[in-house]
Amino acid sequence: MKRTHTINHLKRTIMIVDDELINLEILKEILSEEYEVLTAENGKQALDTLHSSLKPVSLILLDINMPVMDGLEFLEAIKGEDSYKNIPIIVLTAEKDNELKSIKMGAVDFIPKPYDLPEVILARVTRSIELSEGRLIIQAAGRDSLTNVYNDHIFIEYVHKMDQYQETPTDLFVIDFVHFHLFNELNGREKGDEALIAFANILMRFADNNHGIVGRLPSNQFVVYVAHQENYDALSHLFSQQLHEENDLPDLRFHIGVYSCVDKNDSPESRIEKAKHACEEIKSTNADCVKIYDDEEEKKLLFQERLTQDFFQALEQRQFTVYYQPKVNIQGEKFFLTSAEALVRWVHPTLGFISPGVFVPLFEKNGYIRHLDHYVWRETAHQIAKWKREKNITLPISINISRVDLDDPDIVKILLSICEEANISPDHLPLEVTESAYVQNEETDIVAVIEEMKKAGFRIEIDDFGAGYSSLNTLASLPLDILKLDMKFVREMEKSEKALKMVSIVADIARNLKVKLVAEGVETLNQVQLLKGLGYDIIQGYYFSKPLKASDFEALFEKEFH
Ligand code: C2E
Ligand code: CA
Ligand code: CA
């Protein structure tokens, strides 16, 4: 009976390895109608045949007892050869003992001697090829379609697998790109894709030579799991060279965060977190560089875990307090208080005072910031209403809107309901949105959200302007009211020409867009005068006041309004 196999009409090549020529002939007879058949009389010959075969071998039928190199030795040898280790092998044997041994060594099936019906042998061979090719298809589906490295799910699965057979120390490292969005914006998406593919190839080549695997994380980072490496600075240097010189990509910078000699009791996910955490530590560096996860990092990570754990209870127990920092108008002869900014603080019952610089980025990452912000916004709205009611003073207080808040389709509804509940006008609750929110957010149409906010009556203030690399194009299309210069320029403008130029350029942009100008982080009279000269309307900073508790803030009213 002739069986047409189902894989496809091209004849696949298989190899039969057996020292008994009569067996070879029988099998060849059975299989050659369906398959191209190569033969070998021992393991050594089989390896040679594999190496010299121009066609890929889809399956090997392997005898165990052979001279020169027996079947078990062959199994061992082929395991070490990347190009051949995935070929399914069926063992031909008369001994039960060998069946188990060979399956343990990676054989997919066995055919007992003396041989069964030819149909049965043919069916087993075909089935094994189908299974193995099916597995390869599944593997292909687990790859990132752009770069061909593993996706995160498959990567994690392979980390588990590697742990099972690799007892030597291993490292996990993450590659993060510096301002990749900016690279895309300047060079075009196509060039950005090209760069990712180039880097993926560099990493795959490296991993192949170091018993490693490469994956791509949803956060647009690459992750590598590999035998322990001694010198990451040299490695980073090598990658730089390959990327910048061989691939002609001189502007793309990257960071490597390494979790060296991983604890294999750690889940793969937690290993990735640790490597990412190390990366985060060097986020603000603008050069190719490396950070190894160490005890210090471990402490920080534990601290962050603690904060995450305590968050909801803290919210419920009102451990978060809103402070208010005055904003002062400096354009006229007499400076006067015009508004304030709401800034949150956490007074933790055992850890004490915690600054938002520590927990805000953390809660932006895990999404808790939404809950915290809603709380702060509500507190602020009630404070505005309270001062209006009790002091007859209408003081607008701006609130911070995080990038994560902007992904909430209900954000405008929520803001409006907060105003309504406190009975204040949206006009008195300006929204500070950091400039980086526009560039880091690819899923949400930020421009549309901002327009909706504006339509609802809120004033829009761009926070940390000058540091976020937004395109002027986007900026010009936004309905803005206020530009707030990034603090670092104020800090540096007296020492650095470049910073001063930036302060002045931002003033020009504001004039052009016909929006108000705010500078924050102002600490000295000299800074106040410089900024005033350049046309800044409003100043915020320690020169006038630190952020204050509501009760302390009221002392300012006495000075200002009486
Ligand atoms: P930001 O919005 O840029 O706030 C300005 C930061 O500069 C505040 O730090 C403020 O205390 C500080 N500052 C003000 N004047 C001076 C000065 O003259 N010199 C110096 N050196 N610093 C000054 P803070 O309160 O620690 O807040 C840090 C960041 O945390 C804020 O930066 C903001 O991004 C975030 N944040 C604070 N509160 C909230 C909040 O309620 N929600 C959200 N989403 N983020 C918040
Ligand atoms: Ca702010
Ligand atoms: Ca700011």
Coordinates of C-alpha atoms and ligand atoms in Angstrom, one line a residue:
M1 CA 0.0 0.0 0.0
K2 CA 1.3 3.4 -0.9
R3 CA 0.9 6.1 1.6
T4 CA 1.3 9.7 0.4
H5 CA 2.6 11.7 3.3
T6 CA 1.0 14.9 4.3
I7 CA 3.9 17.3 4.9
N8 CA 4.3 18.5 1.4
H9 CA 5.1 17.1 -2.0
L10 CA 8.9 17.8 -1.8
K11 CA 10.7 14.6 -0.8
R12 CA 12.4 15.1 2.6
T13 CA 15.8 13.6 3.3
I14 CA 16.3 11.0 6.1
M15 CA 19.3 9.1 7.2
I16 CA 19.5 5.4 8.3
V17 CA 22.5 4.5 10.5
D18 CA 23.0 0.7 11.0
D19 CA 26.1 -1.6 10.7
E20 CA 24.0 -4.6 9.6
L21 CA 23.7 -4.1 5.9
I22 CA 20.6 -6.3 5.6
N23 CA 18.8 -4.1 8.1
L24 CA 19.8 -1.0 6.1
E25 CA 18.5 -2.5 2.9
I26 CA 15.1 -3.5 4.4
L27 CA 14.6 0.0 5.8
K28 CA 15.7 1.7 2.7
E29 CA 13.3 -0.4 0.7
I30 CA 10.4 0.6 3.0
L31 CA 11.2 4.3 3.1
S32 CA 12.8 5.3 -0.2
E33 CA 9.5 5.7 -2.0
E34 CA 8.5 8.5 0.3
Y35 CA 11.9 9.8 1.3
E36 CA 15.4 10.6 -0.1
V37 CA 17.5 8.1 1.9
L38 CA 21.1 8.6 3.1
T39 CA 22.9 5.7 4.8
A40 CA 25.8 5.3 7.2
E41 CA 27.3 2.2 8.9
N42 CA 28.3 3.8 12.2
G43 CA 28.0 7.0 14.2
K44 CA 31.2 8.5 12.8
Q45 CA 30.1 8.0 9.2
A46 CA 26.8 9.4 10.1
L47 CA 28.3 12.6 11.4
D48 CA 30.4 12.9 8.2
T49 CA 27.4 12.3 6.0
L50 CA 25.4 15.0 8.0
H51 CA 28.2 17.5 7.5
S52 CA 28.6 16.9 3.8
S53 CA 24.9 16.6 3.0
L54 CA 23.6 19.6 1.0
K55 CA 20.0 19.0 1.9
P56 CA 18.7 19.3 5.4
V57 CA 18.1 16.0 7.1
S58 CA 14.6 15.7 8.5
L59 CA 15.0 12.6 10.6
I60 CA 17.6 10.0 11.6
L61 CA 17.0 6.3 12.2
L62 CA 19.7 5.1 14.5
D63 CA 21.0 1.7 15.5
I64 CA 22.6 1.5 19.0
N65 CA 25.1 -1.3 18.8
M66 CA 27.6 -0.4 16.1
P67 CA 31.4 -0.4 15.8
V68 CA 33.6 2.7 15.8
M69 CA 31.0 5.1 17.2
D70 CA 27.8 3.5 18.7
G71 CA 24.3 5.1 18.7
L72 CA 24.5 6.5 22.3
E73 CA 27.9 8.2 21.5
F74 CA 26.3 9.6 18.3
L75 CA 23.4 11.0 20.3
E76 CA 25.8 12.6 22.7
A77 CA 27.9 14.1 19.9
I78 CA 25.0 15.6 18.0
K79 CA 23.6 17.3 21.1
G80 CA 26.5 19.7 20.9
E81 CA 25.9 20.7 17.3
D82 CA 23.5 23.6 17.0
S83 CA 22.6 22.9 13.4
Y84 CA 21.7 19.3 14.0
K85 CA 20.6 19.0 17.6
N86 CA 16.9 19.5 16.6
I87 CA 16.8 16.7 14.1
P88 CA 14.4 14.1 15.5
I89 CA 16.0 10.7 16.0
I90 CA 14.3 7.3 16.1
V91 CA 16.3 4.6 17.7
L92 CA 16.4 1.0 16.2
T93 CA 16.9 -1.5 19.0
A94 CA 16.3 -5.0 20.2
E95 CA 17.1 -4.2 23.9
K96 CA 14.5 -2.7 26.2
D97 CA 17.3 -1.1 28.2
N98 CA 18.5 0.9 25.3
E99 CA 15.1 2.2 24.6
L100 CA 15.0 4.1 27.9
K101 CA 18.5 5.3 27.7
S102 CA 18.1 6.7 24.2
I103 CA 14.8 8.4 24.9
K104 CA 16.5 10.0 27.9
M105 CA 19.3 11.2 25.6
G106 CA 16.8 12.9 23.3
A107 CA 15.6 10.3 20.9
V108 CA 11.9 11.0 20.0
D109 CA 10.8 7.4 19.4
F110 CA 12.2 3.8 18.9
I111 CA 11.4 1.0 16.5
P112 CA 11.9 -2.4 18.0
K113 CA 13.9 -5.0 16.1
P114 CA 13.1 -7.3 14.3
Y115 CA 11.1 -4.9 12.2
D116 CA 7.3 -4.5 12.2
L117 CA 5.1 -4.1 9.3
P118 CA 6.5 -1.6 6.8
E119 CA 3.4 0.5 7.0
V120 CA 3.9 0.9 10.8
I121 CA 7.6 2.0 10.3
L122 CA 6.7 4.5 7.6
A123 CA 3.9 5.9 9.7
R124 CA 6.2 6.4 12.7
V125 CA 8.8 8.1 10.6
T126 CA 6.2 10.5 9.1
R127 CA 4.6 11.2 12.4
S128 CA 7.9 12.1 14.0
I129 CA 8.8 14.5 11.2
E130 CA 5.4 16.1 11.4
L131 CA 5.7 16.5 15.1
S132 CA 9.1 18.0 14.9
E133 CA 8.2 20.4 12.1
G134 CA 5.1 21.4 13.9
R135 CA 7.2 22.2 16.9
L136 CA 9.4 24.4 14.7
I137 CA 6.4 26.2 13.5
I138 CA 5.3 26.8 17.0
Q139 CA 8.8 28.1 17.7
A140 CA 8.5 30.5 14.8
A141 CA 5.3 31.8 16.2
G142 CA 7.0 32.5 19.4
R143 CA 9.4 34.9 17.8
D144 CA 9.3 38.6 17.4
S145 CA 8.2 39.3 13.9
L146 CA 10.6 42.3 13.4
T147 CA 13.8 41.0 14.8
N148 CA 13.3 37.2 14.9
V149 CA 14.4 36.9 18.5
Y150 CA 12.1 35.2 21.0
N151 CA 9.1 37.0 22.3
D152 CA 8.9 37.4 26.1
H153 CA 6.7 34.3 26.7
I154 CA 8.9 31.9 24.8
F155 CA 12.0 33.5 26.2
I156 CA 10.8 32.8 29.8
E157 CA 10.0 29.2 28.8
Y158 CA 13.5 28.8 27.4
V159 CA 15.1 30.2 30.6
H160 CA 13.3 27.4 32.5
K161 CA 14.6 24.9 30.0
M162 CA 18.1 26.2 30.1
D163 CA 18.1 26.0 33.9
Q164 CA 17.3 22.3 33.7
Y165 CA 20.5 21.4 31.9
Q166 CA 22.9 24.2 32.7
E167 CA 24.4 23.9 36.1
T168 CA 27.1 26.5 35.6
P169 CA 26.5 30.2 36.5
T170 CA 24.4 32.2 34.2
D171 CA 23.7 35.9 33.7
L172 CA 20.6 37.7 32.5
F173 CA 20.9 41.1 31.0
V174 CA 18.6 43.7 29.5
I175 CA 19.5 46.2 26.7
D176 CA 17.6 49.5 26.8
F177 CA 18.0 52.2 24.2
V178 CA 18.5 55.8 25.1
H179 CA 15.6 58.0 23.8
F180 CA 14.7 55.5 21.1
H181 CA 11.5 57.6 20.3
L182 CA 13.8 60.4 19.5
F183 CA 16.0 58.3 17.3
N184 CA 12.8 57.3 15.5
E185 CA 11.6 60.8 15.2
L186 CA 14.9 62.1 13.8
N187 CA 15.7 59.2 11.5
G188 CA 12.3 57.8 10.6
R189 CA 10.7 54.6 11.8
E190 CA 12.3 52.5 9.0
K191 CA 15.7 53.4 10.3
G192 CA 14.5 52.6 13.8
D193 CA 13.4 49.2 12.7
E194 CA 16.7 48.6 10.9
A195 CA 18.6 49.5 14.1
L196 CA 16.6 47.1 16.1
I197 CA 17.2 44.3 13.6
A198 CA 20.9 45.1 13.6
F199 CA 21.2 45.0 17.3
A200 CA 19.1 41.8 17.5
N201 CA 21.6 40.2 15.1
I202 CA 24.6 41.3 17.1
L203 CA 23.0 39.8 20.2
M204 CA 22.0 36.6 18.5
R205 CA 25.5 36.1 17.3
F206 CA 26.8 36.7 20.7
A207 CA 24.3 34.3 22.3
D208 CA 25.0 31.6 19.9
N209 CA 28.6 31.6 20.9
N210 CA 27.9 31.8 24.6
H211 CA 25.2 29.2 25.2
G212 CA 22.6 31.9 25.3
I213 CA 19.2 33.0 24.1
V214 CA 17.8 36.4 23.1
G215 CA 14.3 37.8 23.6
R216 CA 12.5 41.1 23.1
L217 CA 10.3 42.6 25.9
P218 CA 7.1 44.5 25.3
S219 CA 8.9 47.6 26.7
N220 CA 11.1 47.6 23.6
Q221 CA 14.1 46.2 25.4
F222 CA 16.1 43.1 24.5
V223 CA 16.8 40.5 27.1
V224 CA 19.6 37.9 27.0
Y225 CA 20.2 34.8 29.1
V226 CA 23.6 33.5 28.8
A227 CA 26.6 31.7 30.4
H228 CA 28.2 34.0 33.0
Q229 CA 30.4 36.7 31.5
E230 CA 33.3 38.3 33.3
N231 CA 33.7 41.6 31.6
Y232 CA 30.6 43.6 30.7
D233 CA 32.4 46.8 29.9
A234 CA 34.3 45.0 27.2
L235 CA 31.1 43.5 26.0
S236 CA 29.4 46.8 25.9
H237 CA 32.3 48.2 24.0
L238 CA 32.2 45.3 21.5
F239 CA 28.4 45.9 20.9
S240 CA 29.1 49.6 20.5
Q241 CA 31.6 48.9 17.9
Q242 CA 29.5 46.5 16.0
L243 CA 26.5 48.8 16.1
H244 CA 28.1 52.1 15.5
E245 CA 30.8 51.1 13.0
E246 CA 29.8 48.0 11.3
N247 CA 26.1 49.0 11.0
D248 CA 26.7 52.7 10.6
L249 CA 24.3 53.6 13.4
P250 CA 26.4 56.2 15.3
D251 CA 23.5 57.9 17.1
L252 CA 21.9 55.0 18.8
R253 CA 23.0 54.7 22.4
F254 CA 22.1 51.8 24.7
H255 CA 22.3 50.8 28.3
I256 CA 23.0 47.3 29.7
G257 CA 21.5 46.3 33.0
V258 CA 23.0 43.0 34.2
Y259 CA 21.8 40.5 36.8
S260 CA 25.1 38.6 37.1
C261 CA 25.2 34.9 38.3
V262 CA 21.5 34.7 38.8
D263 CA 19.9 33.0 41.7
K264 CA 18.2 30.1 40.0
N265 CA 15.4 30.0 42.6
D266 CA 14.4 33.4 41.3
S267 CA 11.6 33.2 38.6
P268 CA 12.7 34.3 35.1
E269 CA 10.3 37.3 35.5
S270 CA 12.0 38.4 38.7
R271 CA 15.4 38.1 37.1
I272 CA 14.3 40.3 34.3
E273 CA 12.9 42.8 36.8
K274 CA 16.3 42.9 38.5
A275 CA 18.2 43.5 35.3
K276 CA 15.7 46.2 34.3
H277 CA 16.1 47.8 37.7
A278 CA 19.9 48.0 37.1
C279 CA 19.2 49.6 33.7
E280 CA 16.9 52.2 35.3
E281 CA 19.8 53.3 37.6
I282 CA 21.7 54.6 34.5
K283 CA 18.7 55.9 32.7
S284 CA 19.9 59.5 32.7
T285 CA 23.3 58.7 31.2
N286 CA 23.6 59.5 27.6
A287 CA 26.4 57.1 26.7
D288 CA 26.6 53.3 26.1
C289 CA 27.1 52.0 29.6
V290 CA 26.6 49.1 32.0
K291 CA 25.2 48.7 35.4
I292 CA 25.4 45.5 37.4
Y293 CA 22.6 44.7 39.8
D294 CA 24.1 44.6 43.3
D295 CA 23.3 44.7 47.0
E296 CA 22.4 48.4 46.8
E297 CA 19.9 47.6 44.0
E298 CA 18.6 44.7 46.0
K299 CA 17.9 47.0 48.9
K300 CA 16.2 49.6 46.7
L301 CA 14.1 46.9 45.1
L302 CA 13.0 45.6 48.5
F303 CA 12.2 49.1 49.6
Q304 CA 10.0 49.6 46.5
E305 CA 8.3 46.3 47.1
R306 CA 7.5 47.4 50.6
L307 CA 6.1 50.7 49.3
T308 CA 4.0 48.9 46.8
Q309 CA 2.6 46.6 49.5
D310 CA 1.8 49.4 51.8
F311 CA 0.2 51.6 49.2
F312 CA -3.5 50.9 49.5
Q313 CA -3.5 50.9 53.3
A314 CA -1.7 54.2 53.2
L315 CA -4.3 55.7 50.9
E316 CA -7.1 54.5 53.1
Q317 CA -5.4 55.9 56.2
R318 CA -4.7 59.2 54.6
Q319 CA -1.0 58.9 55.0
F320 CA -0.5 61.0 51.9
T321 CA -0.6 64.8 52.4
V322 CA -0.8 67.5 49.8
Y323 CA 1.7 70.4 50.0
Y324 CA 1.3 73.6 48.1
Q325 CA 4.1 75.6 46.6
P326 CA 3.3 79.3 45.7
K327 CA 3.7 80.6 42.2
V328 CA 4.6 84.3 42.2
N329 CA 4.0 86.8 39.4
I330 CA 7.2 88.9 38.9
Q331 CA 6.3 91.0 35.8
G332 CA 5.3 94.2 37.6
E333 CA 7.0 96.3 40.2
K334 CA 5.4 94.5 43.0
F335 CA 5.6 90.7 43.0
F336 CA 2.4 88.9 44.0
L337 CA 1.1 85.4 44.7
T338 CA -1.0 84.2 41.7
S339 CA -1.4 80.5 42.2
A340 CA 0.2 77.3 43.6
E341 CA 1.1 73.8 42.7
A342 CA -0.1 70.7 44.6
L343 CA 2.7 68.3 45.5
V344 CA 2.1 65.1 47.3
R345 CA 4.1 63.8 50.3
W346 CA 3.9 60.4 52.0
V347 CA 4.3 60.3 55.8
H348 CA 4.7 56.6 56.4
P349 CA 4.1 55.4 60.0
T350 CA 7.4 53.5 60.2
L351 CA 9.5 54.6 57.2
G352 CA 8.8 58.3 57.9
F353 CA 8.7 61.1 55.3
I354 CA 9.1 59.8 51.8
S355 CA 9.6 62.2 48.9
P356 CA 7.5 61.8 45.7
G357 CA 10.7 61.6 43.7
V358 CA 11.0 58.1 45.2
F359 CA 7.4 56.8 45.0
V360 CA 5.9 58.6 42.0
P361 CA 8.1 56.9 39.4
L362 CA 7.4 53.6 41.1
F363 CA 3.6 54.1 41.1
E364 CA 3.8 55.3 37.5
K365 CA 5.3 52.0 36.6
N366 CA 2.8 49.8 38.4
G367 CA -0.2 52.0 37.6
Y368 CA -1.1 52.9 41.2
I369 CA -0.4 56.5 40.4
R370 CA -4.0 56.8 39.1
H371 CA -5.4 56.1 42.6
L372 CA -3.0 58.4 44.2
D373 CA -3.6 61.2 41.7
H374 CA -7.3 61.0 42.0
Y375 CA -6.8 61.4 45.8
V376 CA -4.5 64.4 45.4
W377 CA -6.8 66.1 42.8
R378 CA -9.8 65.7 45.1
E379 CA -7.9 67.0 48.1
T380 CA -6.7 70.0 46.1
A381 CA -10.1 70.8 44.7
H382 CA -11.5 70.8 48.3
Q383 CA -8.6 73.0 49.4
I384 CA -9.4 75.5 46.7
A385 CA -13.1 75.5 47.7
K386 CA -12.2 75.8 51.4
W387 CA -10.0 78.9 50.9
K388 CA -12.7 80.4 48.8
R389 CA -15.3 79.7 51.4
E390 CA -13.3 80.6 54.5
K391 CA -10.9 83.3 53.2
N392 CA -12.8 84.6 50.2
I393 CA -9.6 84.0 48.2
T394 CA -9.8 82.2 44.8
L395 CA -6.4 80.7 44.3
P396 CA -5.9 78.4 41.3
I397 CA -3.8 75.4 42.3
S398 CA -2.3 73.3 39.5
I399 CA -2.3 69.5 39.8
N400 CA 0.1 67.0 38.2
I401 CA -1.2 64.7 35.5
S402 CA 0.9 61.7 35.0
R403 CA 1.4 60.0 31.7
V404 CA -0.5 57.0 33.0
D405 CA -3.5 59.1 33.9
L406 CA -3.8 60.1 30.2
D407 CA -4.4 56.5 29.2
D408 CA -7.6 56.5 31.1
P409 CA -10.4 57.2 28.6
D410 CA -12.5 58.6 31.5
I411 CA -9.9 61.1 32.7
V412 CA -11.9 64.2 31.7
K413 CA -15.1 62.9 33.2
I414 CA -13.2 62.2 36.5
L415 CA -11.6 65.7 36.6
L416 CA -15.0 67.3 35.9
S417 CA -16.8 65.3 38.6
I418 CA -14.1 66.3 41.1
C419 CA -14.6 70.0 40.3
E420 CA -18.4 69.5 40.5
E421 CA -18.2 67.7 43.8
A422 CA -16.0 70.5 45.3
N423 CA -18.0 73.1 43.6
I424 CA -15.1 74.8 41.9
S425 CA -14.6 75.9 38.3
P426 CA -12.2 73.8 36.1
D427 CA -10.6 77.1 35.3
H428 CA -9.2 77.1 38.9
L429 CA -7.6 73.6 38.6
P430 CA -4.8 74.0 35.9
L431 CA -3.3 70.7 34.7
E432 CA 0.4 70.2 34.7
V433 CA 1.3 67.6 32.0
T434 CA 5.0 66.7 31.6
E435 CA 6.4 67.2 28.2
S436 CA 7.7 63.6 28.1
A437 CA 4.1 62.4 28.3
Y438 CA 3.6 63.3 24.6
V439 CA 6.6 61.5 23.3
Q440 CA 6.4 58.4 25.5
N441 CA 2.9 57.7 24.8
E442 CA 2.2 55.8 21.6
E443 CA -1.1 54.2 22.3
T444 CA -3.2 57.1 23.4
D445 CA -3.8 60.1 21.2
I446 CA -2.5 62.7 23.7
V447 CA -3.4 65.6 21.5
A448 CA -7.0 64.5 21.4
V449 CA -7.1 64.1 25.2
I450 CA -5.6 67.5 25.8
E451 CA -8.1 69.1 23.4
E452 CA -10.9 67.5 25.4
M453 CA -9.5 68.8 28.6
K454 CA -9.2 72.2 27.2
K455 CA -12.8 72.1 25.9
A456 CA -14.0 71.1 29.4
G457 CA -12.5 74.4 30.7
F458 CA -9.2 73.3 32.2
R459 CA -6.0 75.2 31.6
I460 CA -3.1 73.3 30.3
E461 CA 0.4 73.8 31.6
I462 CA 3.4 71.9 30.0
D463 CA 5.6 70.8 32.8
D464 CA 9.4 70.2 32.6
F465 CA 9.5 71.9 29.2
G466 CA 12.8 71.5 27.3
A467 CA 13.7 68.1 28.7
G468 CA 11.3 65.9 27.0
Y469 CA 12.3 66.1 23.4
S470 CA 8.8 66.7 22.1
S471 CA 8.6 67.8 18.6
L472 CA 7.7 71.4 18.0
N473 CA 5.1 70.1 15.5
T474 CA 3.1 68.4 18.2
L475 CA 3.6 71.3 20.5
A476 CA 2.2 73.8 18.0
S477 CA -0.9 71.8 17.5
L478 CA -1.7 71.7 21.3
P479 CA -4.1 74.1 22.9
L480 CA -1.7 75.3 25.6
D481 CA -1.9 78.0 28.2
I482 CA 1.4 77.8 30.0
L483 CA 4.9 76.6 29.4
K484 CA 6.9 75.6 32.5
L485 CA 10.6 75.5 31.9
D486 CA 12.4 72.5 33.2
M487 CA 14.1 73.2 36.5
K488 CA 17.5 72.0 35.3
F489 CA 17.9 75.0 33.0
V490 CA 17.4 77.4 35.8
R491 CA 19.9 75.6 37.9
E492 CA 22.5 75.7 35.2
M493 CA 21.8 79.0 33.4
E494 CA 24.3 81.1 35.5
K495 CA 27.2 78.7 34.7
S496 CA 26.3 77.4 31.3
E497 CA 25.9 79.4 28.1
K498 CA 24.0 76.5 26.6
A499 CA 21.4 76.4 29.5
L500 CA 21.0 80.1 29.3
K501 CA 20.3 79.9 25.6
M502 CA 17.7 77.3 26.2
V503 CA 16.0 79.5 28.8
S504 CA 15.9 82.3 26.3
I505 CA 14.7 80.0 23.4
V506 CA 11.9 78.7 25.5
A507 CA 10.9 82.3 26.2
D508 CA 10.8 82.9 22.4
I509 CA 8.7 79.8 21.9
A510 CA 6.2 80.9 24.5
R511 CA 5.9 84.4 23.0
N512 CA 5.4 82.8 19.6
L513 CA 2.7 80.4 20.9
K514 CA 1.3 83.3 22.9
V515 CA 1.3 81.4 26.1
K516 CA 2.4 82.3 29.7
L517 CA 5.8 81.4 30.9
V518 CA 6.7 79.8 34.3
A519 CA 10.1 79.0 35.7
E520 CA 10.5 76.7 38.7
G521 CA 13.3 75.7 41.0
V522 CA 14.2 79.4 41.4
E523 CA 16.4 79.8 44.4
T524 CA 18.3 83.1 44.1
L525 CA 17.5 86.8 43.5
N526 CA 20.0 86.7 40.6
Q527 CA 17.9 84.0 38.9
V528 CA 14.7 85.9 39.5
Q529 CA 16.2 89.0 37.8
L530 CA 17.6 87.0 34.9
L531 CA 14.3 85.3 34.3
K532 CA 12.4 88.6 34.7
G533 CA 14.7 90.1 32.1
L534 CA 14.0 87.3 29.6
G535 CA 10.2 87.8 30.0
Y536 CA 9.2 85.1 32.4
D537 CA 5.9 85.9 34.0
I538 CA 5.7 83.5 36.9
I539 CA 8.3 82.1 39.3
Q540 CA 8.1 79.1 41.6
G541 CA 10.9 78.0 43.9
Y542 CA 12.7 78.1 47.2
Y543 CA 13.5 81.8 46.7
F544 CA 9.9 82.5 47.6
S545 CA 8.9 79.4 49.4
K546 CA 9.2 75.6 49.7
P547 CA 6.0 73.6 49.3
L548 CA 3.9 74.1 52.4
K549 CA 1.3 72.3 54.4
A550 CA -2.2 74.0 53.9
S551 CA -2.1 75.5 57.3
D552 CA 1.4 77.0 56.8
F553 CA 0.4 78.3 53.4
E554 CA -2.4 80.4 55.0
A555 CA 0.3 82.5 56.6
L556 CA 1.1 83.8 53.1
F557 CA -2.4 85.1 52.8
E558 CA -1.9 87.3 55.8
K559 CA 1.1 88.9 54.1
E560 CA -0.4 89.1 50.6
F561 CA -4.0 90.0 51.1
H562 CA -4.1 92.0 54.3
Ligands
C2E1 P1 7.6 68.6 39.5 O1 6.1 68.5 39.2 O2 8.5 69.1 38.5 O3 7.6 69.4 40.9 C1 8.6 70.3 41.2 C2 9.6 69.7 42.2 O4 10.6 70.7 42.5 C3 8.9 69.5 43.6 O5 9.6 68.4 44.1 C4 9.3 70.7 44.3 O6 9.3 70.5 45.7 C5 10.7 70.9 43.8 N1 11.1 72.3 44.0 C6 10.4 73.4 44.0 N2 11.1 74.5 44.1 C7 12.4 74.1 44.2 C8 13.7 74.8 44.3 O7 13.7 76.0 44.4 N3 14.8 74.1 44.3 C9 14.7 72.7 44.3 N4 15.9 72.1 44.3 N5 13.6 72.0 44.1 C10 12.4 72.8 44.1 P2 8.8 67.2 44.7 O8 7.6 67.8 45.5 O9 9.8 66.4 45.4 O10 8.2 66.5 43.5 C11 9.0 65.8 42.6 C12 8.2 65.3 41.5 O11 7.2 64.3 41.8 C13 7.3 66.4 40.8 O12 8.1 67.1 40.0 C14 6.3 65.6 40.1 O13 6.8 65.1 38.9 C15 6.1 64.4 41.0 N6 4.9 64.7 41.8 C16 4.8 65.3 43.0 N7 3.5 65.3 43.4 C17 2.8 64.6 42.5 C18 1.4 64.2 42.4 O14 0.5 64.5 43.2 N8 1.1 63.5 41.3 C19 2.0 63.1 40.3 N9 1.6 62.4 39.3 N10 3.3 63.5 40.4 C20 3.7 64.2 41.5
CA2 CA 4.7 69.7 38.3
CA3 CA 8.4 70.4 36.9

